[in-house]
Amino acid sequence: VSGSVTIGGTLNAGSYTLTVGGNWTNNGSFDPGTGTVTFDTAGTVTITGDTDFHNLTCVTPGKELQFKGGDTFTVSGTFNLNGAPTLGNVKLTWQTGDTLHYRINLATEQAVSYLTVEHSYADTKTINASYSTGDDTDADDLAPHWVFSEGAIRYWVATPTTDDTWSNTANWSPFGDGTGGAVSPLFNDIVFFSTPTPANVTVTLDANSTASSLTFGNDQTHRRLPLHHYRQALVRLNHAS
């Protein structure tokens, strides 16, 4: 659809991808099925009306999505909102005249990148936004919430049977309930040791052990400390205390 979508009756997405070049207004009923709604053109669009999406996608650098303040937007599948380095962030904000935050409700914790986020709450699952900034969000509240980092975001997801070396990619995920395989943290990245990490954790630091900060605790907000360049050391963490 090169222009806008306005739903007055019922729209069933089925398993299709609906590409929208203009605004989205839901005054009726939208059945997301297993489909994807993609906002793909440059420029600013408005998204209005409580809507359940299955997959929601915008990967156009510089694009601005203006969500209606006070409305709730639910994503049961993939929340694929990502800008690109050097090309620009995707901006999420409210609409002119709004005074209430808009809410992004995800079914699962997910990772996004290169976003500029304003006036938003993440009510149901934490949204981990790497290389991103936030203003007037719930980032300082207890989880679930938005998490922003000028670098990447990494969660320690090692199990007692895996190699506990910091640089082992099997120990790192971009979100808390994910599986390993992410690149190990770099200098500007922030690191979380929290659920589902076991309460007692041993981490073997090596020559590649760098990060902007470490955060310990189930609520993902307490005891954030800088990681200085320790070498060939063991860090024993007990976040139950």
Tab-separated table of N, CA and C in Angstrom, residues 83-189:
chain	number	residue	atom	x	y	z
A	83	GLY	N	17.297	0.906	12.942
A	83	GLY	CA	17.940	1.802	12.005
A	83	GLY	C	19.244	1.179	11.525
A	84	ALA	N	20.203	2.025	11.192
A	84	ALA	CA	21.471	1.511	10.687
A	84	ALA	C	22.597	2.480	11.032
A	85	PRO	N	23.788	1.944	11.339
A	85	PRO	CA	24.912	2.828	11.644
A	85	PRO	C	25.234	3.716	10.450
A	86	THR	N	25.559	4.965	10.735
A	86	THR	CA	25.897	6.038	9.774
A	86	THR	C	24.696	6.509	8.963
A	87	LEU	N	23.705	5.653	8.742
A	87	LEU	CA	22.550	6.033	7.924
A	87	LEU	C	21.456	6.698	8.741
A	88	GLY	N	21.380	6.376	10.040
A	88	GLY	CA	20.408	7.045	10.888
A	88	GLY	C	19.532	6.099	11.682
A	89	ASN	N	18.988	6.644	12.765
A	89	ASN	CA	18.078	5.884	13.619
A	89	ASN	C	16.655	5.912	13.075
A	90	VAL	N	15.867	4.952	13.495
A	90	VAL	CA	14.417	5.034	13.376
A	90	VAL	C	13.918	5.726	14.641
A	91	LYS	N	13.062	6.713	14.481
A	91	LYS	CA	12.560	7.466	15.634
A	91	LYS	C	11.147	7.032	15.977
A	92	LEU	N	10.910	6.781	17.284
A	92	LEU	CA	9.590	6.471	17.807
A	92	LEU	C	9.200	7.593	18.760
A	93	THR	N	8.059	8.206	18.530
A	93	THR	CA	7.626	9.294	19.391
A	93	THR	C	6.106	9.334	19.412
A	94	TRP	N	5.544	10.297	20.159
A	94	TRP	CA	4.090	10.468	20.156
A	94	TRP	C	3.676	11.498	19.119
A	95	GLN	N	2.394	11.725	19.005
A	95	GLN	CA	1.875	12.646	18.006
A	95	GLN	C	1.706	14.044	18.601
A	96	THR	N	1.684	15.029	17.740
A	96	THR	CA	1.556	16.424	18.162
A	96	THR	C	0.335	16.602	19.057
A	97	GLY	N	0.537	17.224	20.216
A	97	GLY	CA	-0.559	17.474	21.142
A	97	GLY	C	-0.795	16.386	22.165
A	98	ASP	N	-0.121	15.244	22.033
A	98	ASP	CA	-0.305	14.155	22.993
A	98	ASP	C	0.323	14.504	24.342
A	99	THR	N	-0.278	13.986	25.405
A	99	THR	CA	0.274	14.149	26.748
A	99	THR	C	0.415	12.819	27.474
A	100	LEU	N	-0.154	11.755	26.924
A	100	LEU	CA	-0.051	10.431	27.512
A	100	LEU	C	0.956	9.585	26.743
A	101	HIS	N	1.679	8.749	27.459
A	101	HIS	CA	2.648	7.859	26.812
A	101	HIS	C	1.923	6.790	26.001
A	102	TYR	N	2.520	6.377	24.903
A	102	TYR	CA	2.036	5.210	24.181
A	102	TYR	C	2.770	3.984	24.720
A	103	ARG	N	2.143	2.835	24.588
A	103	ARG	CA	2.659	1.606	25.196
A	103	ARG	C	2.954	0.560	24.123
A	104	ILE	N	4.132	-0.029	24.236
A	104	ILE	CA	4.538	-1.113	23.345
A	104	ILE	C	4.561	-2.392	24.177
A	105	ASN	N	3.655	-3.307	23.902
A	105	ASN	CA	3.543	-4.559	24.651
A	105	ASN	C	4.010	-5.722	23.790
A	106	LEU	N	5.079	-6.374	24.217
A	106	LEU	CA	5.623	-7.510	23.482
A	106	LEU	C	5.291	-8.808	24.196
A	107	ALA	N	5.165	-9.871	23.425
A	107	ALA	CA	4.921	-11.190	23.998
A	107	ALA	C	6.198	-11.811	24.527
A	108	THR	N	7.343	-11.436	23.945
A	108	THR	CA	8.635	-11.951	24.378
A	108	THR	C	9.637	-10.804	24.433
A	109	GLU	N	10.611	-10.928	25.327
A	109	GLU	CA	11.676	-9.931	25.388
A	109	GLU	C	12.457	-9.948	24.083
A	110	GLN	N	12.791	-8.761	23.552
A	110	GLN	CA	13.456	-8.695	22.258
A	110	GLN	C	14.522	-7.606	22.232
A	111	ALA	N	15.328	-7.650	21.193
A	111	ALA	CA	16.425	-6.706	21.015
A	111	ALA	C	16.218	-5.916	19.729
A	112	VAL	N	16.441	-4.608	19.805
A	112	VAL	CA	16.370	-3.718	18.655
A	112	VAL	C	17.629	-2.850	18.660
A	113	SER	N	17.794	-2.023	17.629
A	113	SER	CA	19.012	-1.217	17.576
A	113	SER	C	18.796	0.045	16.745
A	114	TYR	N	19.618	1.046	17.045
A	114	TYR	CA	19.625	2.311	16.311
A	114	TYR	C	18.233	2.944	16.284
A	115	LEU	N	17.719	3.166	17.509
A	115	LEU	CA	16.436	3.825	17.678
A	115	LEU	C	16.607	5.107	18.486
A	116	THR	N	15.715	6.059	18.236
A	116	THR	CA	15.528	7.223	19.096
A	116	THR	C	14.093	7.139	19.603
A	117	VAL	N	13.938	6.950	20.914
A	117	VAL	CA	12.620	6.645	21.481
A	117	VAL	C	12.214	7.745	22.454
A	118	GLU	N	10.989	8.235	22.289
A	118	GLU	CA	10.454	9.275	23.163
A	118	GLU	C	9.056	8.889	23.629
A	119	HIS	N	8.752	9.196	24.908
A	119	HIS	CA	7.375	9.152	25.445
A	119	HIS	C	6.747	7.763	25.362
A	120	SER	N	7.522	6.742	25.680
A	120	SER	CA	7.042	5.370	25.500
A	120	SER	C	7.245	4.540	26.756
A	121	TYR	N	6.313	3.600	26.990
A	121	TYR	CA	6.442	2.595	28.040
A	121	TYR	C	6.460	1.208	27.412
A	122	ALA	N	7.267	0.328	27.993
A	122	ALA	CA	7.266	-1.092	27.617
A	122	ALA	C	6.643	-1.857	28.774
A	123	ASP	N	5.394	-2.254	28.652
A	123	ASP	CA	4.625	-2.738	29.797
A	123	ASP	C	4.810	-4.209	30.118
A	124	THR	N	4.994	-5.052	29.123
A	124	THR	CA	4.905	-6.490	29.360
A	124	THR	C	6.244	-7.209	29.298
A	125	LYS	N	7.138	-6.789	28.424
A	125	LYS	CA	8.460	-7.394	28.293
A	125	LYS	C	9.484	-6.289	28.066
A	126	THR	N	10.681	-6.495	28.574
A	126	THR	CA	11.756	-5.529	28.375
A	126	THR	C	12.145	-5.456	26.904
A	127	ILE	N	12.365	-4.235	26.417
A	127	ILE	CA	12.850	-4.010	25.053
A	127	ILE	C	14.271	-3.486	25.163
A	128	ASN	N	15.224	-4.236	24.637
A	128	ASN	CA	16.641	-3.908	24.737
A	128	ASN	C	17.084	-3.186	23.473
A	129	ALA	N	17.368	-1.891	23.605
A	129	ALA	CA	17.673	-1.046	22.446
A	129	ALA	C	19.154	-0.671	22.454
A	130	SER	N	19.934	-1.368	21.649
A	130	SER	CA	21.363	-1.091	21.524
A	130	SER	C	21.599	0.086	20.585
A	131	TYR	N	22.680	0.804	20.826
A	131	TYR	CA	23.052	1.957	19.989
A	131	TYR	C	21.865	2.916	19.855
A	132	SER	N	21.181	3.135	20.963
A	132	SER	CA	19.916	3.867	20.941
A	132	SER	C	19.844	4.832	22.111
A	133	THR	N	18.928	5.792	22.007
A	133	THR	CA	18.696	6.753	23.078
A	133	THR	C	17.206	6.807	23.399
A	134	GLY	N	16.910	7.183	24.640
A	134	GLY	CA	15.524	7.310	25.059
A	134	GLY	C	15.311	8.569	25.872
A	135	ASP	N	14.142	9.153	25.748
A	135	ASP	CA	13.778	10.345	26.505
A	135	ASP	C	12.319	10.229	26.935
A	136	ASP	N	12.057	10.482	28.221
A	136	ASP	CA	10.709	10.397	28.767
A	136	ASP	C	10.123	9.002	28.536
A	137	THR	N	10.886	7.985	28.912
A	137	THR	CA	10.442	6.595	28.834
A	137	THR	C	10.458	5.996	30.242
A	138	ASP	N	10.224	4.694	30.323
A	138	ASP	CA	10.264	3.994	31.611
A	138	ASP	C	11.602	3.319	31.862
A	139	ALA	N	12.667	3.791	31.223
A	139	ALA	CA	13.972	3.140	31.333
A	139	ALA	C	14.491	3.095	32.766
A	140	ASP	N	14.103	4.046	33.604
A	140	ASP	CA	14.569	4.077	34.992
A	140	ASP	C	13.656	3.320	35.940
A	141	ASP	N	12.574	2.745	35.432
A	141	ASP	CA	11.656	1.968	36.259
A	141	ASP	C	12.129	0.522	36.351
A	142	LEU	N	11.480	-0.236	37.224
A	142	LEU	CA	11.776	-1.653	37.301
A	142	LEU	C	11.316	-2.349	36.028
A	143	ALA	N	11.973	-3.467	35.722
A	143	ALA	CA	11.588	-4.254	34.556
A	143	ALA	C	10.184	-4.820	34.735
A	144	PRO	N	9.438	-4.982	33.621
A	144	PRO	CA	9.840	-4.734	32.226
A	144	PRO	C	9.875	-3.247	31.906
A	145	HIS	N	10.824	-2.888	31.041
A	145	HIS	CA	11.016	-1.494	30.680
A	145	HIS	C	11.886	-1.419	29.435
A	146	TRP	N	12.059	-0.210	28.931
A	146	TRP	CA	13.046	0.024	27.885
A	146	TRP	C	14.445	0.028	28.511
A	147	VAL	N	15.412	-0.550	27.809
A	147	VAL	CA	16.828	-0.463	28.180
A	147	VAL	C	17.572	0.139	26.995
A	148	PHE	N	18.329	1.199	27.258
A	148	PHE	CA	19.068	1.884	26.189
A	148	PHE	C	20.565	1.827	26.463
A	149	SER	N	21.335	1.718	25.407
A	149	SER	CA	22.793	1.704	25.524
A	149	SER	C	23.402	2.389	24.314
A	150	GLU	N	24.481	3.146	24.562
A	150	GLU	CA	25.202	3.739	23.431
A	150	GLU	C	25.998	2.687	22.682
A	151	GLY	N	26.216	1.550	23.297
A	151	GLY	CA	26.815	0.398	22.634
A	151	GLY	C	25.796	-0.723	22.556
A	152	ALA	N	26.299	-1.954	22.572
A	152	ALA	CA	25.405	-3.118	22.556
A	152	ALA	C	24.934	-3.426	23.967
A	153	ILE	N	23.920	-4.272	24.073
A	153	ILE	CA	23.418	-4.782	25.341
A	153	ILE	C	23.636	-6.286	25.340
A	154	ARG	N	24.226	-6.778	26.432
A	154	ARG	CA	24.512	-8.199	26.515
A	154	ARG	C	24.058	-8.768	27.858
A	155	TYR	N	23.463	-9.966	27.807
A	155	TYR	CA	23.055	-10.700	28.992
A	155	TYR	C	23.887	-11.977	29.086
A	156	TRP	N	24.384	-12.245	30.291
A	156	TRP	CA	25.124	-13.466	30.544
A	156	TRP	C	24.128	-14.613	30.685
A	157	VAL	N	24.169	-15.584	29.767
A	157	VAL	CA	23.215	-16.690	29.762
A	157	VAL	C	23.924	-18.035	29.858
A	158	ALA	N	25.150	-18.021	30.383
A	158	ALA	CA	25.908	-19.263	30.518
A	158	ALA	C	25.211	-20.215	31.483
A	159	THR	N	25.413	-21.484	31.262
A	159	THR	CA	24.928	-22.511	32.179
A	159	THR	C	26.124	-23.110	32.916
A	160	PRO	N	25.885	-23.835	34.006
A	160	PRO	CA	27.009	-24.412	34.764
A	160	PRO	C	27.890	-25.350	33.947
A	161	THR	N	27.393	-25.837	32.822
A	161	THR	CA	28.163	-26.800	32.030
A	161	THR	C	28.930	-26.157	30.883
A	162	THR	N	28.807	-24.831	30.691
A	162	THR	CA	29.496	-24.186	29.575
A	162	THR	C	30.798	-23.546	30.039
A	163	ASP	N	31.698	-23.345	29.112
A	163	ASP	CA	32.947	-22.635	29.366
A	163	ASP	C	32.605	-21.224	29.848
A	164	ASP	N	33.073	-20.842	31.050
A	164	ASP	CA	32.650	-19.578	31.639
A	164	ASP	C	33.539	-18.398	31.255
A	165	THR	N	34.337	-18.543	30.200
A	165	THR	CA	35.210	-17.450	29.775
A	165	THR	C	34.392	-16.308	29.176
A	166	TRP	N	34.760	-15.097	29.542
A	166	TRP	CA	34.051	-13.894	29.092
A	166	TRP	C	33.904	-13.847	27.576
A	167	SER	N	34.947	-14.187	26.848
A	167	SER	CA	34.946	-14.040	25.386
A	167	SER	C	34.230	-15.173	24.665
A	168	ASN	N	33.709	-16.149	25.378
A	168	ASN	CA	32.970	-17.249	24.760
A	168	ASN	C	31.588	-16.747	24.334
A	169	THR	N	31.335	-16.678	23.050
A	169	THR	CA	30.078	-16.122	22.548
A	169	THR	C	28.866	-16.937	22.977
A	170	ALA	N	29.063	-18.200	23.330
A	170	ALA	CA	27.936	-19.024	23.775
A	170	ALA	C	27.338	-18.522	25.084
A	171	ASN	N	28.061	-17.643	25.789
A	171	ASN	CA	27.596	-17.153	27.087
A	171	ASN	C	26.778	-15.870	26.995
A	172	TRP	N	26.607	-15.315	25.795
A	172	TRP	CA	26.020	-13.980	25.678
A	172	TRP	C	24.801	-13.966	24.759
A	173	SER	N	23.791	-13.208	25.186
A	173	SER	CA	22.585	-13.004	24.390
A	173	SER	C	22.243	-11.517	24.383
A	174	PRO	N	21.581	-11.007	23.329
A	174	PRO	CA	21.180	-9.600	23.313
A	174	PRO	C	19.937	-9.306	24.160
A	175	PHE	N	19.303	-10.343	24.726
A	175	PHE	CA	18.165	-10.112	25.613
A	175	PHE	C	18.123	-11.207	26.669
A	176	GLY	N	17.368	-10.920	27.751
A	176	GLY	CA	17.500	-11.698	28.964
A	176	GLY	C	17.080	-13.147	28.872
A	177	ASP	N	16.033	-13.464	28.104
A	177	ASP	CA	15.593	-14.849	28.039
A	177	ASP	C	15.994	-15.495	26.722
A	178	GLY	N	17.074	-14.997	26.142
A	178	GLY	CA	17.553	-15.539	24.877
A	178	GLY	C	18.578	-16.638	25.073
A	179	THR	N	19.096	-17.131	23.966
A	179	THR	CA	20.142	-18.145	23.981
A	179	THR	C	21.461	-17.514	23.571
A	180	GLY	N	22.549	-18.209	23.838
A	180	GLY	CA	23.872	-17.684	23.537
A	180	GLY	C	24.142	-17.586	22.049
A	181	GLY	N	25.277	-16.944	21.743
A	181	GLY	CA	25.694	-16.807	20.350
A	181	GLY	C	26.000	-15.392	19.941
A	182	ALA	N	25.770	-14.411	20.838
A	182	ALA	CA	26.060	-13.013	20.518
A	182	ALA	C	27.543	-12.712	20.730
A	183	VAL	N	28.033	-11.717	20.023
A	183	VAL	CA	29.412	-11.277	20.209
A	183	VAL	C	29.608	-10.838	21.654
A	184	SER	N	30.730	-11.195	22.255
A	184	SER	CA	30.983	-10.823	23.650
A	184	SER	C	31.106	-9.306	23.770
A	185	PRO	N	30.836	-8.756	24.971
A	185	PRO	CA	30.758	-7.297	25.135
A	185	PRO	C	32.053	-6.564	24.793
A	186	LEU	N	31.868	-5.348	24.276
A	186	LEU	CA	32.972	-4.453	23.985
A	186	LEU	C	32.902	-3.258	24.931
A	187	PHE	N	33.792	-2.284	24.737
A	187	PHE	CA	34.007	-1.241	25.733
A	187	PHE	C	32.759	-0.418	26.054
A	188	ASN	N	31.945	-0.069	25.058
A	188	ASN	CA	30.779	0.777	25.299
A	188	ASN	C	29.503	-0.005	25.602
A	189	ASP	N	29.606	-1.302	25.724
A	189	ASP	CA	28.433	-2.135	25.929
A	189	ASP	C	28.063	-2.203	27.411
